[in-house]
XYZ file of N, CA and C in Angstrom:
411
model
N -12.208 -2.425 -18.949
C -13.349 -2.533 -19.831
C -13.190 -1.492 -20.937
N -13.487 -1.900 -22.192
C -13.293 -0.935 -23.266
C -14.448 0.055 -23.340
N -14.216 1.158 -24.040
C -15.175 2.264 -24.070
C -16.514 1.860 -24.680
N -16.505 1.010 -25.726
C -17.752 0.597 -26.382
C -18.643 -0.188 -25.419
N -18.053 -1.118 -24.651
C -18.841 -1.892 -23.690
C -19.383 -1.005 -22.583
N -18.569 -0.096 -22.095
C -18.985 0.811 -21.039
C -20.143 1.692 -21.532
N -20.037 2.178 -22.768
C -21.078 3.007 -23.361
C -22.390 2.228 -23.463
N -22.316 0.981 -23.935
C -23.517 0.149 -24.059
C -24.153 -0.091 -22.693
N -23.340 -0.327 -21.658
C -23.881 -0.547 -20.319
C -24.544 0.725 -19.796
N -23.934 1.885 -20.074
C -24.546 3.147 -19.654
C -25.902 3.351 -20.327
N -25.983 3.037 -21.606
C -27.260 3.152 -22.330
C -28.278 2.194 -21.729
N -27.860 0.958 -21.462
C -28.756 -0.036 -20.868
C -29.276 0.457 -19.515
N -28.390 0.987 -18.669
C -28.806 1.501 -17.362
C -29.817 2.629 -17.516
N -29.595 3.516 -18.466
C -30.532 4.623 -18.698
C -31.888 4.095 -19.140
N -31.889 3.085 -20.008
C -33.152 2.491 -20.465
C -33.887 1.824 -19.306
N -33.135 1.128 -18.459
C -33.744 0.472 -17.287
C -34.347 1.527 -16.365
N -33.601 2.588 -16.066
C -34.109 3.652 -15.188
C -35.373 4.280 -15.759
N -35.396 4.515 -17.054
C -36.574 5.108 -17.693
C -37.784 4.174 -17.572
N -37.566 2.878 -17.780
C -38.661 1.910 -17.690
C -39.163 1.775 -16.248
N -38.238 1.792 -15.289
C -38.634 1.735 -13.875
C -39.503 2.938 -13.520
N -39.104 4.116 -13.983
C -39.871 5.332 -13.715
C -41.234 5.260 -14.394
N -41.263 4.794 -15.638
C -42.518 4.703 -16.384
C -43.510 3.762 -15.691
N -43.017 2.656 -15.156
C -43.875 1.666 -14.505
C -44.027 1.894 -13.011
N -43.305 2.856 -12.460
C -43.412 3.162 -11.032
C -42.859 2.072 -10.133
N -41.804 1.383 -10.582
C -41.213 0.310 -9.791
C -40.121 0.861 -8.882
N -40.059 0.333 -7.653
C -39.033 0.727 -6.695
C -38.041 -0.399 -6.474
N -36.844 -0.064 -6.050
C -35.770 -1.029 -5.867
C -35.936 -1.840 -4.589
N -35.758 -3.142 -4.710
C -35.747 -4.054 -3.567
C -34.342 -4.580 -3.310
N -33.490 -4.552 -4.345
C -32.138 -5.115 -4.255
C -31.160 -4.120 -4.866
N -29.911 -4.211 -4.418
C -28.845 -3.455 -5.062
C -27.716 -4.441 -5.366
N -26.654 -3.962 -5.988
C -25.558 -4.845 -6.384
C -24.966 -5.578 -5.193
N -24.795 -4.879 -4.077
C -24.237 -5.515 -2.877
C -25.125 -6.663 -2.416
N -26.425 -6.442 -2.393
C -27.359 -7.480 -1.952
C -27.365 -8.657 -2.923
N -27.309 -8.392 -4.243
C -27.248 -9.485 -5.220
C -25.971 -10.304 -5.017
N -24.855 -9.631 -4.748
C -23.597 -10.356 -4.523
C -23.677 -11.224 -3.268
N -24.261 -10.693 -2.195
C -24.465 -11.491 -0.977
C -25.317 -12.719 -1.294
N -26.338 -12.508 -2.083
C -27.232 -13.592 -2.478
C -26.467 -14.672 -3.248
N -25.612 -14.267 -4.190
C -24.828 -15.239 -4.956
C -23.866 -16.022 -4.078
N -23.288 -15.370 -3.082
C -22.403 -16.075 -2.145
C -23.180 -17.193 -1.455
N -24.403 -16.894 -1.028
C -25.238 -17.904 -0.366
C -25.681 -18.994 -1.345
N -25.990 -18.623 -2.587
C -26.369 -19.615 -3.602
C -25.225 -20.613 -3.793
N -23.996 -20.116 -3.812
C -22.830 -20.986 -4.004
C -22.604 -21.943 -2.842
N -23.228 -21.716 -1.707
C -23.111 -22.613 -0.554
C -24.154 -23.742 -0.591
N -25.145 -23.628 -1.481
C -26.203 -24.642 -1.560
C -25.647 -25.941 -2.127
N -26.338 -27.062 -1.906
C -25.868 -28.357 -2.427
C -25.755 -28.388 -3.957
N -26.535 -27.560 -4.638
C -26.477 -27.431 -6.097
C -27.047 -26.059 -6.462
N -26.666 -25.522 -7.623
C -27.206 -24.224 -8.041
C -28.614 -24.409 -8.628
N -29.641 -23.996 -7.896
C -31.007 -24.277 -8.345
C -31.359 -23.554 -9.645
N -32.183 -24.193 -10.470
C -32.624 -23.542 -11.701
C -33.501 -22.337 -11.379
N -33.472 -21.368 -12.274
C -34.260 -20.155 -12.049
C -34.767 -19.584 -13.365
N -35.741 -18.719 -13.228
C -36.303 -17.960 -14.336
C -36.036 -16.491 -14.026
N -35.515 -15.754 -14.995
C -35.123 -14.352 -14.790
C -36.004 -13.450 -15.633
N -36.593 -12.456 -14.984
C -37.399 -11.451 -15.691
C -36.609 -10.152 -15.713
N -36.266 -9.694 -16.904
C -35.539 -8.444 -17.093
C -36.540 -7.301 -17.202
N -36.198 -6.172 -16.633
C -37.070 -4.985 -16.652
C -37.465 -4.609 -18.080
N -36.543 -4.751 -19.034
C -36.786 -4.296 -20.402
C -37.423 -5.335 -21.315
N -37.642 -6.544 -20.824
C -38.215 -7.602 -21.656
C -39.611 -7.972 -21.157
N -40.547 -8.173 -22.083
C -41.916 -8.496 -21.655
C -42.062 -9.904 -21.075
N -41.213 -10.831 -21.492
C -41.321 -12.220 -21.045
C -40.070 -12.644 -20.273
N -40.231 -13.496 -19.267
C -39.060 -14.017 -18.535
C -38.338 -15.077 -19.364
N -37.106 -15.364 -18.956
C -36.303 -16.411 -19.597
C -35.974 -17.466 -18.561
N -36.154 -18.732 -18.786
C -36.851 -19.308 -19.918
C -38.360 -19.065 -19.804
N -39.034 -19.121 -20.942
C -40.484 -18.862 -20.961
C -41.256 -19.905 -20.169
N -40.959 -21.174 -20.378
C -41.677 -22.260 -19.724
C -40.904 -22.704 -18.484
N -41.508 -22.500 -17.324
C -40.825 -22.821 -16.062
C -41.840 -23.290 -15.024
N -42.889 -23.972 -15.472
C -43.966 -24.367 -14.573
C -43.831 -25.780 -14.021
N -42.784 -26.488 -14.421
C -42.559 -27.837 -13.912
C -41.071 -27.981 -13.578
N -40.761 -28.979 -12.772
C -39.359 -29.228 -12.443
C -38.580 -29.522 -13.720
N -37.306 -29.137 -13.715
C -36.453 -29.283 -14.887
C -35.248 -30.160 -14.553
N -34.520 -30.588 -15.571
C -33.364 -31.472 -15.393
C -32.057 -30.698 -15.267
N -32.074 -29.412 -15.580
C -30.832 -28.631 -15.596
C -30.678 -27.797 -14.322
N -29.451 -27.323 -14.103
C -29.136 -26.481 -12.949
C -29.077 -25.018 -13.390
N -29.062 -24.110 -12.421
C -29.033 -22.682 -12.728
C -27.624 -22.180 -13.028
N -27.514 -21.292 -13.995
C -26.239 -20.654 -14.351
C -26.146 -19.326 -13.609
N -25.783 -19.400 -12.348
C -25.783 -18.224 -11.476
C -24.584 -17.321 -11.705
N -23.525 -17.811 -12.322
C -22.331 -16.986 -12.513
C -22.463 -16.064 -13.721
N -23.016 -16.547 -14.812
C -23.109 -15.749 -16.039
C -24.538 -15.299 -16.327
N -25.486 -16.204 -16.200
C -26.847 -15.940 -16.635
C -27.610 -14.892 -15.852
N -27.180 -14.586 -14.652
C -27.930 -13.656 -13.811
C -27.605 -12.183 -14.100
N -26.494 -11.921 -14.715
C -26.045 -10.536 -14.942
C -26.770 -9.889 -16.111
N -26.907 -8.578 -16.147
C -26.505 -7.594 -15.146
C -27.554 -7.484 -14.032
N -27.072 -7.270 -12.821
C -27.958 -7.192 -11.660
C -28.973 -6.064 -11.777
N -28.537 -4.904 -12.281
C -29.380 -3.706 -12.253
C -30.640 -3.833 -13.099
N -30.721 -4.837 -13.966
C -31.920 -4.963 -14.797
C -32.804 -6.148 -14.421
N -32.524 -6.796 -13.281
C -33.356 -7.928 -12.839
C -34.625 -7.397 -12.177
N -35.761 -7.669 -12.797
C -37.031 -7.306 -12.172
C -37.364 -8.320 -11.075
N -37.237 -9.613 -11.423
C -37.417 -10.667 -10.431
C -36.742 -11.945 -10.892
N -36.514 -12.819 -9.918
C -35.977 -14.161 -10.156
C -36.962 -15.136 -9.518
N -37.367 -16.121 -10.286
C -38.221 -17.202 -9.771
C -37.350 -18.450 -9.690
N -37.191 -18.974 -8.502
C -36.303 -20.112 -8.282
C -37.133 -21.361 -7.995
N -36.821 -22.421 -8.705
C -37.376 -23.743 -8.383
C -36.252 -24.467 -7.655
N -36.307 -24.575 -6.338
C -35.181 -25.108 -5.575
C -35.055 -26.634 -5.643
N -35.250 -27.165 -6.827
C -35.104 -28.601 -7.024
C -34.887 -28.853 -8.518
N -34.368 -30.013 -8.821
C -34.218 -30.419 -10.217
C -34.393 -31.931 -10.316
N -34.597 -32.400 -11.539
C -34.791 -33.822 -11.780
C -33.453 -34.439 -12.159
N -32.905 -35.261 -11.265
C -31.588 -35.861 -11.456
C -31.713 -37.185 -12.197
N -30.908 -37.326 -13.221
C -30.841 -38.579 -13.981
C -30.005 -39.577 -13.183
N -30.568 -40.738 -12.870
C -29.847 -41.730 -12.063
C -29.490 -42.985 -12.853
N -30.114 -43.201 -13.971
C -29.823 -44.378 -14.787
C -30.763 -44.444 -15.969
N -30.339 -45.163 -16.997
C -31.114 -45.203 -18.227
C -32.504 -45.812 -18.046
N -32.614 -46.801 -17.192
C -33.899 -47.482 -17.008
C -34.659 -47.008 -15.776
N -34.044 -46.113 -15.016
C -34.676 -45.631 -13.788
C -35.298 -44.250 -14.015
N -36.393 -43.972 -13.314
C -36.983 -42.632 -13.440
C -36.077 -41.584 -12.782
N -36.196 -40.355 -13.245
C -35.431 -39.267 -12.645
C -35.900 -39.042 -11.216
N -34.984 -38.594 -10.372
C -35.257 -38.366 -8.958
C -35.248 -36.867 -8.698
N -36.230 -36.385 -7.963
C -36.271 -34.968 -7.613
C -35.335 -34.701 -6.442
N -34.395 -33.760 -6.638
C -33.445 -33.365 -5.601
C -33.824 -31.951 -5.180
N -33.965 -31.714 -3.882
C -34.517 -30.455 -3.367
C -33.535 -29.750 -2.431
N -33.476 -28.408 -2.549
C -32.676 -27.607 -1.605
C -33.493 -26.404 -1.112
N -34.819 -26.553 -1.084
C -35.702 -25.460 -0.683
C -35.464 -24.949 0.721
N -35.272 -25.853 1.665
C -35.022 -25.439 3.050
C -33.728 -24.650 3.142
N -32.681 -25.143 2.492
C -31.381 -24.464 2.500
C -31.469 -23.094 1.831
N -32.242 -23.001 0.729
C -32.396 -21.722 0.034
C -33.114 -20.709 0.916
N -34.179 -21.120 1.567
C -34.887 -20.200 2.463
C -33.997 -19.757 3.617
N -33.209 -20.678 4.157
C -32.276 -20.332 5.227
C -31.250 -19.304 4.727
N -30.759 -19.482 3.506
C -29.785 -18.548 2.919
C -30.399 -17.150 2.773
N -31.638 -17.082 2.316
C -32.315 -15.790 2.171
C -32.529 -15.133 3.529
N -32.820 -15.928 4.539
C -32.997 -15.384 5.889
C -31.671 -14.898 6.469
N -30.573 -15.567 6.164
C -29.250 -15.157 6.653
C -28.915 -13.750 6.164
N -29.203 -13.470 4.885
C -28.878 -12.139 4.347
C -30.044 -11.162 4.513
N -31.085 -11.609 5.235
C -32.271 -10.776 5.514
C -32.910 -10.252 4.224
N -33.032 -11.153 3.253
C -33.624 -10.805 1.974
C -35.084 -11.249 1.942
N -36.007 -10.293 1.787
C -37.414 -10.677 1.654
C -37.624 -11.530 0.389
N -38.542 -12.455 0.472
C -38.879 -13.302 -0.664
C -40.317 -13.750 -0.508
N -40.859 -14.278 -1.576
C -42.200 -14.861 -1.541
C -42.102 -16.306 -1.971
N -42.874 -17.130 -1.297
C -42.959 -18.540 -1.655
C -44.359 -18.747 -2.217
N -44.419 -19.187 -3.470
C -45.706 -19.377 -4.124
C -45.647 -20.670 -4.913
N -46.581 -21.563 -4.621
C -46.614 -22.891 -5.228
C -45.260 -23.559 -5.033
N -44.579 -23.937 -6.094
C -43.308 -24.665 -5.978
C -42.089 -23.775 -6.175
N -42.255 -22.464 -6.095
C -41.174 -21.542 -6.409
C -40.945 -20.526 -5.299
N -39.734 -19.974 -5.304
C -39.384 -18.875 -4.416
C -39.056 -17.682 -5.306
N -39.677 -16.551 -5.023
C -39.531 -15.335 -5.820
C -38.697 -14.308 -5.054
N -37.679 -13.793 -5.720
C -36.837 -12.727 -5.177
C -36.958 -11.565 -6.144
N -37.313 -10.405 -5.604
C -37.568 -9.237 -6.442
C -36.407 -8.263 -6.439
N -36.039 -7.811 -7.632
C -35.064 -6.736 -7.770
C -35.785 -5.403 -7.702
N -36.982 -5.376 -8.297
C -37.839 -4.179 -8.315
C -39.274 -4.635 -8.158
N -40.071 -3.719 -7.603
C -41.489 -4.051 -7.451
C -42.325 -2.800 -7.482
């Protein structure tokens, strides 16, 4: 890794630590636990869509996540960096396109996702149609 990227990551980590201290948030996950979680996500029938809240940003990405979506989650690139994840909201289903004249079908992996979280002994909350995993709280 080049020096400029390393420097930027160090600055980002310092900003995250300062914000955590300012808001009084404590760690629920570390890099090892996030990696274990990703290993289990990769075992699911599909990568479920998710909403990511960064410690330094006031709004989660994507902003609108209150209904099932047609896309899958980008767990390899979109989740990083681990150290700045405040929380992840997972909708363990997506709307699959089956044909031009047919309605989309909801495909679900909620049971498998909960089993994966239990395997790695990761606390989570289930609220409405989503599963919440906290990096900090």
